[in-house]
Amino acid sequence: MSLTSSTMLPLGTVAPDFALLDVTTMNAVTLQSLRGKKGTVIMFICNHCPFVKHVNEELVRICNDYRVTGFGFVAISSNDVEKYPQDSPEKMWKTAREEGYPFPYLYDETQEVAKEYDAACTPDFYLFDEDLKLVYRGQLDNSRPGNGIPVNGRDLREAMDAILNNSPQRKDQKPSMGCNIKWK
């Protein structure tokens, strides 16, 4: 495991479109089919990363709390499954079921989507507004495995609340930290 920070894609970037396999349904889906009326959260995660395992319960809570307010959620795994078979689509399906993911879990086999989003680590979070323009990128909250800070999703929740309340986004957005994406 190599501790890596997110690259902080420039705010205002329009979300790159994609068509990927949703391992929970075995159907191809697009960004357009998953976007929310208020905004869209795109999360780069994987099965084996301890940083993702640390926040899984909160990812489910946030999705359940905010999808009813008009947000779309999607998780994408872009890891090289030849070197990391624990991140294969079959194991992704199993993880999605075990964790109770209420969002699609997509497999980025070519890693092109991760490259287009300039994703660097797992977890890596992106929040796009109703026009699919990036308004937040970075950490879920200040909690990390072993640091004793409770997982509460504060940073991402505040960013979604700002959209709901038509308030400005925080200027001090902190990068996410986690395992590096396992590139081919």
PDB file of C-alpha atoms in Angstrom:
ATOM      1  CA  MET A   1       0.000   0.000   0.000  1.00  0.00           C
ATOM      2  CA  SER A   2       1.290   3.404  -0.968  1.00  0.00           C
ATOM      3  CA  LEU A   3      -0.345   6.372   0.798  1.00  0.00           C
ATOM      4  CA  THR A   4      -1.466   8.735  -1.948  1.00  0.00           C
ATOM      5  CA  SER A   5      -3.379  12.032  -1.971  1.00  0.00           C
ATOM      6  CA  SER A   6      -5.998  12.973  -4.536  1.00  0.00           C
ATOM      7  CA  THR A   7      -4.830  15.241  -7.346  1.00  0.00           C
ATOM      8  CA  MET A   8      -7.606  17.812  -6.869  1.00  0.00           C
ATOM      9  CA  LEU A   9      -9.079  18.126 -10.364  1.00  0.00           C
ATOM     10  CA  PRO A  10      -9.796  21.838 -11.053  1.00  0.00           C
ATOM     11  CA  LEU A  11     -13.159  23.086  -9.810  1.00  0.00           C
ATOM     12  CA  GLY A  12     -15.571  23.813 -12.653  1.00  0.00           C
ATOM     13  CA  THR A  13     -14.358  20.824 -14.696  1.00  0.00           C
ATOM     14  CA  VAL A  14     -17.261  19.174 -16.513  1.00  0.00           C
ATOM     15  CA  ALA A  15     -17.657  15.506 -15.562  1.00  0.00           C
ATOM     16  CA  PRO A  16     -16.237  13.289 -18.292  1.00  0.00           C
ATOM     17  CA  ASP A  17     -18.910  10.962 -19.651  1.00  0.00           C
ATOM     18  CA  PHE A  18     -18.491   7.205 -19.409  1.00  0.00           C
ATOM     19  CA  ALA A  19     -20.171   3.896 -20.123  1.00  0.00           C
ATOM     20  CA  LEU A  20     -19.077   1.144 -17.725  1.00  0.00           C
ATOM     21  CA  LEU A  21     -20.266  -2.223 -16.448  1.00  0.00           C
ATOM     22  CA  ASP A  22     -22.254  -2.101 -13.213  1.00  0.00           C
ATOM     23  CA  VAL A  23     -21.205  -5.312 -11.471  1.00  0.00           C
ATOM     24  CA  THR A  24     -24.327  -5.268  -9.295  1.00  0.00           C
ATOM     25  CA  THR A  25     -26.660  -5.623 -12.311  1.00  0.00           C
ATOM     26  CA  MET A  26     -24.224  -6.730 -15.043  1.00  0.00           C
ATOM     27  CA  ASN A  27     -25.548  -3.901 -17.238  1.00  0.00           C
ATOM     28  CA  ALA A  28     -23.607  -1.116 -18.910  1.00  0.00           C
ATOM     29  CA  VAL A  29     -24.526   2.292 -17.512  1.00  0.00           C
ATOM     30  CA  THR A  30     -23.597   5.849 -18.416  1.00  0.00           C
ATOM     31  CA  LEU A  31     -22.986   8.974 -16.402  1.00  0.00           C
ATOM     32  CA  GLN A  32     -26.122  10.474 -17.945  1.00  0.00           C
ATOM     33  CA  SER A  33     -28.237   7.578 -16.667  1.00  0.00           C
ATOM     34  CA  LEU A  34     -26.826   7.919 -13.133  1.00  0.00           C
ATOM     35  CA  ARG A  35     -26.739  11.676 -12.645  1.00  0.00           C
ATOM     36  CA  GLY A  36     -28.920  13.275 -10.000  1.00  0.00           C
ATOM     37  CA  LYS A  37     -31.215  16.277 -10.391  1.00  0.00           C
ATOM     38  CA  LYS A  38     -29.327  18.229  -7.703  1.00  0.00           C
ATOM     39  CA  GLY A  39     -25.857  16.771  -8.199  1.00  0.00           C
ATOM     40  CA  THR A  40     -23.786  13.655  -8.676  1.00  0.00           C
ATOM     41  CA  VAL A  41     -21.200  12.050  -6.409  1.00  0.00           C
ATOM     42  CA  ILE A  42     -18.556   9.933  -8.112  1.00  0.00           C
ATOM     43  CA  MET A  43     -16.367   7.833  -5.816  1.00  0.00           C
ATOM     44  CA  PHE A  44     -13.283   5.904  -6.853  1.00  0.00           C
ATOM     45  CA  ILE A  45     -13.042   2.969  -4.454  1.00  0.00           C
ATOM     46  CA  CYS A  46     -11.897  -0.658  -4.436  1.00  0.00           C
ATOM     47  CA  ASN A  47     -12.449  -3.776  -2.368  1.00  0.00           C
ATOM     48  CA  HIS A  48      -9.118  -4.285  -0.639  1.00  0.00           C
ATOM     49  CA  CYS A  49      -8.028  -0.774   0.429  1.00  0.00           C
ATOM     50  CA  PRO A  50      -8.095  -0.296   4.232  1.00  0.00           C
ATOM     51  CA  PHE A  51      -9.003   3.388   3.725  1.00  0.00           C
ATOM     52  CA  VAL A  52     -12.116   2.378   1.766  1.00  0.00           C
ATOM     53  CA  LYS A  53     -13.004  -0.353   4.262  1.00  0.00           C
ATOM     54  CA  HIS A  54     -12.741   2.303   6.984  1.00  0.00           C
ATOM     55  CA  VAL A  55     -15.446   4.477   5.350  1.00  0.00           C
ATOM     56  CA  ASN A  56     -17.757   1.883   3.723  1.00  0.00           C
ATOM     57  CA  GLU A  57     -20.534   2.211   6.316  1.00  0.00           C
ATOM     58  CA  GLU A  58     -20.542   5.996   5.970  1.00  0.00           C
ATOM     59  CA  LEU A  59     -20.655   5.771   2.159  1.00  0.00           C
ATOM     60  CA  VAL A  60     -23.854   3.737   2.482  1.00  0.00           C
ATOM     61  CA  ARG A  61     -25.301   6.205   5.045  1.00  0.00           C
ATOM     62  CA  ILE A  62     -24.492   9.260   2.924  1.00  0.00           C
ATOM     63  CA  CYS A  63     -26.045   7.740  -0.169  1.00  0.00           C
ATOM     64  CA  ASN A  64     -29.181   6.744   1.727  1.00  0.00           C
ATOM     65  CA  ASP A  65     -29.409  10.203   3.346  1.00  0.00           C
ATOM     66  CA  TYR A  66     -28.901  12.259   0.181  1.00  0.00           C
ATOM     67  CA  ARG A  67     -30.249  10.309  -2.785  1.00  0.00           C
ATOM     68  CA  VAL A  68     -33.783  11.190  -1.628  1.00  0.00           C
ATOM     69  CA  THR A  69     -32.818  14.879  -1.954  1.00  0.00           C
ATOM     70  CA  GLY A  70     -31.882  14.514  -5.626  1.00  0.00           C
ATOM     71  CA  PHE A  71     -28.262  13.374  -5.643  1.00  0.00           C
ATOM     72  CA  GLY A  72     -26.977  10.537  -7.790  1.00  0.00           C
ATOM     73  CA  PHE A  73     -24.194   8.286  -6.508  1.00  0.00           C
ATOM     74  CA  VAL A  74     -21.807   5.962  -8.280  1.00  0.00           C
ATOM     75  CA  ALA A  75     -18.660   4.098  -7.234  1.00  0.00           C
ATOM     76  CA  ILE A  76     -15.956   3.089  -9.695  1.00  0.00           C
ATOM     77  CA  SER A  77     -13.113   0.601  -9.276  1.00  0.00           C
ATOM     78  CA  SER A  78     -10.215   1.071 -11.691  1.00  0.00           C
ATOM     79  CA  ASN A  79      -7.554  -1.197 -10.189  1.00  0.00           C
ATOM     80  CA  ASP A  80      -5.513  -3.661 -12.224  1.00  0.00           C
ATOM     81  CA  VAL A  81      -7.265  -6.952 -11.430  1.00  0.00           C
ATOM     82  CA  GLU A  82      -4.457  -9.108 -12.798  1.00  0.00           C
ATOM     83  CA  LYS A  83      -2.135  -7.897 -10.042  1.00  0.00           C
ATOM     84  CA  TYR A  84      -4.969  -7.341  -7.527  1.00  0.00           C
ATOM     85  CA  PRO A  85      -7.521 -10.130  -8.126  1.00  0.00           C
ATOM     86  CA  GLN A  86      -9.358  -9.171  -4.930  1.00  0.00           C
ATOM     87  CA  ASP A  87     -10.694  -6.188  -6.951  1.00  0.00           C
ATOM     88  CA  SER A  88     -12.125  -8.309  -9.788  1.00  0.00           C
ATOM     89  CA  PRO A  89     -15.731  -7.724 -10.926  1.00  0.00           C
ATOM     90  CA  GLU A  90     -16.832 -10.951  -9.234  1.00  0.00           C
ATOM     91  CA  LYS A  91     -15.353  -9.819  -5.928  1.00  0.00           C
ATOM     92  CA  MET A  92     -16.755  -6.297  -6.479  1.00  0.00           C
ATOM     93  CA  TRP A  93     -20.225  -7.849  -6.734  1.00  0.00           C
ATOM     94  CA  LYS A  94     -19.643  -9.749  -3.499  1.00  0.00           C
ATOM     95  CA  THR A  95     -18.384  -6.615  -1.691  1.00  0.00           C
ATOM     96  CA  ALA A  96     -21.349  -4.567  -2.929  1.00  0.00           C
ATOM     97  CA  ARG A  97     -23.739  -7.190  -1.536  1.00  0.00           C
ATOM     98  CA  GLU A  98     -21.907  -7.606   1.778  1.00  0.00           C
ATOM     99  CA  GLU A  99     -21.647  -3.846   2.363  1.00  0.00           C
ATOM    100  CA  GLY A 100     -25.187  -3.151   1.145  1.00  0.00           C
ATOM    101  CA  TYR A 101     -24.098  -0.588  -1.427  1.00  0.00           C
ATOM    102  CA  PRO A 102     -27.191   1.381  -2.493  1.00  0.00           C
ATOM    103  CA  PHE A 103     -25.271   2.785  -5.475  1.00  0.00           C
ATOM    104  CA  PRO A 104     -23.978   1.234  -8.711  1.00  0.00           C
ATOM    105  CA  TYR A 105     -20.444  -0.190  -8.471  1.00  0.00           C
ATOM    106  CA  LEU A 106     -18.740   0.140 -11.834  1.00  0.00           C
ATOM    107  CA  TYR A 107     -15.703  -1.629 -13.241  1.00  0.00           C
ATOM    108  CA  ASP A 108     -13.261   0.555 -15.192  1.00  0.00           C
ATOM    109  CA  GLU A 109     -11.339  -2.236 -16.907  1.00  0.00           C
ATOM    110  CA  THR A 110      -9.301   0.024 -19.234  1.00  0.00           C
ATOM    111  CA  GLN A 111      -8.623   2.582 -16.476  1.00  0.00           C
ATOM    112  CA  GLU A 112      -9.564   5.316 -18.958  1.00  0.00           C
ATOM    113  CA  VAL A 113     -12.271   6.746 -16.716  1.00  0.00           C
ATOM    114  CA  ALA A 114      -9.879   7.062 -13.765  1.00  0.00           C
ATOM    115  CA  LYS A 115      -7.424   8.850 -16.049  1.00  0.00           C
ATOM    116  CA  GLU A 116     -10.110  11.232 -17.349  1.00  0.00           C
ATOM    117  CA  TYR A 117     -11.062  12.121 -13.769  1.00  0.00           C
ATOM    118  CA  ASP A 118      -7.408  12.361 -12.756  1.00  0.00           C
ATOM    119  CA  ALA A 119      -8.203   9.944  -9.919  1.00  0.00           C
ATOM    120  CA  ALA A 120      -5.188   8.992  -7.845  1.00  0.00           C
ATOM    121  CA  CYS A 121      -6.313   7.138  -4.746  1.00  0.00           C
ATOM    122  CA  THR A 122      -9.037   5.102  -3.117  1.00  0.00           C
ATOM    123  CA  PRO A 123     -11.202   6.555  -1.855  1.00  0.00           C
ATOM    124  CA  ASP A 124     -11.332   9.646  -4.085  1.00  0.00           C
ATOM    125  CA  PHE A 125     -14.509  11.779  -4.079  1.00  0.00           C
ATOM    126  CA  TYR A 126     -15.958  14.137  -6.681  1.00  0.00           C
ATOM    127  CA  LEU A 127     -19.175  16.150  -6.365  1.00  0.00           C
ATOM    128  CA  PHE A 128     -20.683  17.647  -9.497  1.00  0.00           C
ATOM    129  CA  ASP A 129     -23.607  20.080  -9.527  1.00  0.00           C
ATOM    130  CA  GLU A 130     -26.806  19.734 -11.567  1.00  0.00           C
ATOM    131  CA  ASP A 131     -24.888  20.869 -14.687  1.00  0.00           C
ATOM    132  CA  LEU A 132     -22.171  18.244 -14.037  1.00  0.00           C
ATOM    133  CA  LYS A 133     -19.597  20.918 -13.118  1.00  0.00           C
ATOM    134  CA  LEU A 134     -17.163  19.995 -10.353  1.00  0.00           C
ATOM    135  CA  VAL A 135     -17.885  21.864  -7.117  1.00  0.00           C
ATOM    136  CA  TYR A 136     -16.094  19.637  -4.592  1.00  0.00           C
ATOM    137  CA  ARG A 137     -13.268  17.127  -4.699  1.00  0.00           C
ATOM    138  CA  GLY A 138     -11.271  15.658  -1.895  1.00  0.00           C
ATOM    139  CA  GLN A 139     -11.745  13.867   1.379  1.00  0.00           C
ATOM    140  CA  LEU A 140     -14.861  12.389   2.910  1.00  0.00           C
ATOM    141  CA  ASP A 141     -13.820  13.703   6.344  1.00  0.00           C
ATOM    142  CA  ASN A 142     -10.763  13.876   8.639  1.00  0.00           C
ATOM    143  CA  SER A 143     -10.988  10.236   9.766  1.00  0.00           C
ATOM    144  CA  ARG A 144      -8.296   7.770   8.705  1.00  0.00           C
ATOM    145  CA  PRO A 145      -7.691   4.208   9.861  1.00  0.00           C
ATOM    146  CA  GLY A 146      -6.140   4.336  13.318  1.00  0.00           C
ATOM    147  CA  ASN A 147      -6.331   8.115  13.932  1.00  0.00           C
ATOM    148  CA  GLY A 148      -9.236   7.867  16.404  1.00  0.00           C
ATOM    149  CA  ILE A 149     -11.410  10.441  14.604  1.00  0.00           C
ATOM    150  CA  PRO A 150     -14.935   9.102  13.996  1.00  0.00           C
ATOM    151  CA  VAL A 151     -16.091   8.669  10.393  1.00  0.00           C
ATOM    152  CA  ASN A 152     -18.924  11.144   9.756  1.00  0.00           C
ATOM    153  CA  GLY A 153     -18.591  12.233   6.110  1.00  0.00           C
ATOM    154  CA  ARG A 154     -18.494  15.870   7.197  1.00  0.00           C
ATOM    155  CA  ASP A 155     -16.643  17.369   4.219  1.00  0.00           C
ATOM    156  CA  LEU A 156     -18.738  15.662   1.533  1.00  0.00           C
ATOM    157  CA  ARG A 157     -21.976  16.230   3.480  1.00  0.00           C
ATOM    158  CA  GLU A 158     -21.194  19.962   3.824  1.00  0.00           C
ATOM    159  CA  ALA A 159     -20.539  20.188   0.084  1.00  0.00           C
ATOM    160  CA  MET A 160     -23.886  18.535  -0.740  1.00  0.00           C
ATOM    161  CA  ASP A 161     -25.663  20.725   1.825  1.00  0.00           C
ATOM    162  CA  ALA A 162     -24.161  23.800   0.150  1.00  0.00           C
ATOM    163  CA  ILE A 163     -25.781  22.728  -3.127  1.00  0.00           C
ATOM    164  CA  LEU A 164     -29.123  22.091  -1.417  1.00  0.00           C
ATOM    165  CA  ASN A 165     -28.975  25.485   0.350  1.00  0.00           C
ATOM    166  CA  ASN A 166     -27.635  27.417  -2.660  1.00  0.00           C
ATOM    167  CA  SER A 167     -24.620  28.389  -0.529  1.00  0.00           C
ATOM    168  CA  PRO A 168     -21.021  28.837  -1.672  1.00  0.00           C
ATOM    169  CA  GLN A 169     -18.702  25.854  -1.400  1.00  0.00           C
ATOM    170  CA  ARG A 170     -15.838  25.868   1.101  1.00  0.00           C
ATOM    171  CA  LYS A 171     -12.620  27.187  -0.368  1.00  0.00           C
ATOM    172  CA  ASP A 172     -10.394  24.969   1.813  1.00  0.00           C
ATOM    173  CA  GLN A 173     -11.128  21.598   0.244  1.00  0.00           C
ATOM    174  CA  LYS A 174      -8.709  18.964   1.525  1.00  0.00           C
ATOM    175  CA  PRO A 175      -7.438  16.128  -0.663  1.00  0.00           C
ATOM    176  CA  SER A 176      -8.507  12.606   0.038  1.00  0.00           C
ATOM    177  CA  MET A 177      -5.841  10.147   1.143  1.00  0.00           C
ATOM    178  CA  GLY A 178      -5.698   6.428   0.623  1.00  0.00           C
ATOM    179  CA  CYS A 179      -4.164   3.639  -1.404  1.00  0.00           C
ATOM    180  CA  ASN A 180      -2.904   4.561  -4.827  1.00  0.00           C
ATOM    181  CA  ILE A 181      -4.915   3.324  -7.800  1.00  0.00           C
ATOM    182  CA  LYS A 182      -3.230   0.152  -9.024  1.00  0.00           C
ATOM    183  CA  TRP A 183      -2.281   1.077 -12.567  1.00  0.00           C
ATOM    184  CA  LYS A 184      -1.537  -1.488 -15.263  1.00  0.00           C
TER     185      LYS A 184
END
